[in-house]
Amino acid sequence: MSDPYSPDNVGRTDVPETAIREAADRLVEATREVRPCAPVRDLIGSNDLAAAYAVQSHLVAARRAAGATVVGRKIGATSLAVQQQLGVDQPDFGWLFDDMDLSGADEVPMSRLLQPKAEAEVAFVLGADLDEGPLGAAQVRGAVDHAVAALEIVDSRIAGWDISFGDTVADNASSGLYVLGTERRTLDEVEPVDVTMRMTIDGEEVSTGTGAACLGDPLNALAWLARAARAYGEPLRAGQVVLSGALGPMRDVHPGATVVAEISGLGSVTARFSG
């Protein structure tokens, strides 16, 4: 199969624009009404990534038109555990907006979420653009200003998480909210591939993993994203946050839960959910 993230394949779909817009409208309404909707694969197919990213682009345009600011990207389905949970076999990406960042907030409002799950990740904050050159390992590593521990609160507008790969891509890679830790480390101070992760909910261990679980190395995930983002016309920029992908299985979150992720070398990050 050809690379769907190759510049030669970007935008190549036989799905009609009317179906793409209908899929986007379905997801926008689910977000507005805080009510899960039916999958959109009946409109765009299960595996047509060009169509799915076209739907995602409509959602991004709508958010921007409403005043939201892009602050970074997220990479989804980077660990085998999460791929198995979702029934997919490759990573995808979504967009992070300013109102998704709840770092330092007293609590995460459940009212903004439909069917949330939490996963622990390494987040990178970029110090340089990733828009030119080969975007190889050395270049990508050099573009990282610092890394922090992160909790991504993934969410799906699709009822019951009944998603194909096309559904999750269209739905902004099942993005929800995120929380960043406070301990910043340069890549001279921590090696992302070597970290270990332990996540608890209300004190009970629910997920463990390592940096190597994220596409072999979270920096591999960042390099993959840099190439994909450039192919799709909006490269990664200095100052942006990149959630590099789960280090272990994601877990359901209930109202009133306290989720804590401990990542070696990066400290811990906590999210407390409203009742």
C-alpha angles and dihedrals in degrees: 000000000000120000108270089203093056113115087236091062101039111116096007107134137132092209110116119247089237090061092047091052092046091052091049091049090052092054094043091053092049089053093047094047094039086229125125117244137204118279116275095220089098086069104035106018130246101272109023098116095180089058092044093051089046088058090047090052090056090053092049091049090051092051092049091048089054090055103264118144124219110237100170147309140274129218117217135198095020097138125067089229093058093041088056091047091052098035095238133124107205140044126260136187139230139181131264119214129196094252092056093067110095096166109149094011117140091232144356109245111234087201089076094054135072108190107349130194128183130223132177120233148164110251123204126205111204124228096185139033119263098207106110140042130032094312089221129160098278094046094048093047090050091053093061114100095185145332129231138182113261142188116208115200101207119197137179130216086200112096114252092359086278093162140155120197090265091053095053094045092050089049092062090269090300091293122176122152137321142209125205126207123237101235110093118197131183119223087254087064101042134025108215095208091058099052123112124210135208121181126190134187114205088345096307118118108241106160139022133177149136140246089256089064090070103080088309091298131017087236089060087056091050091050091049090051093047091057094043093047092050091047089054092052104254111085124199114271137207112273095028123127119231120196098206100201142273121311092200142359119318118237136207116258123214129201112280094020124146113212121193127183121193115196118183113245092013102062123222139311127201134201121189115196124212120247 
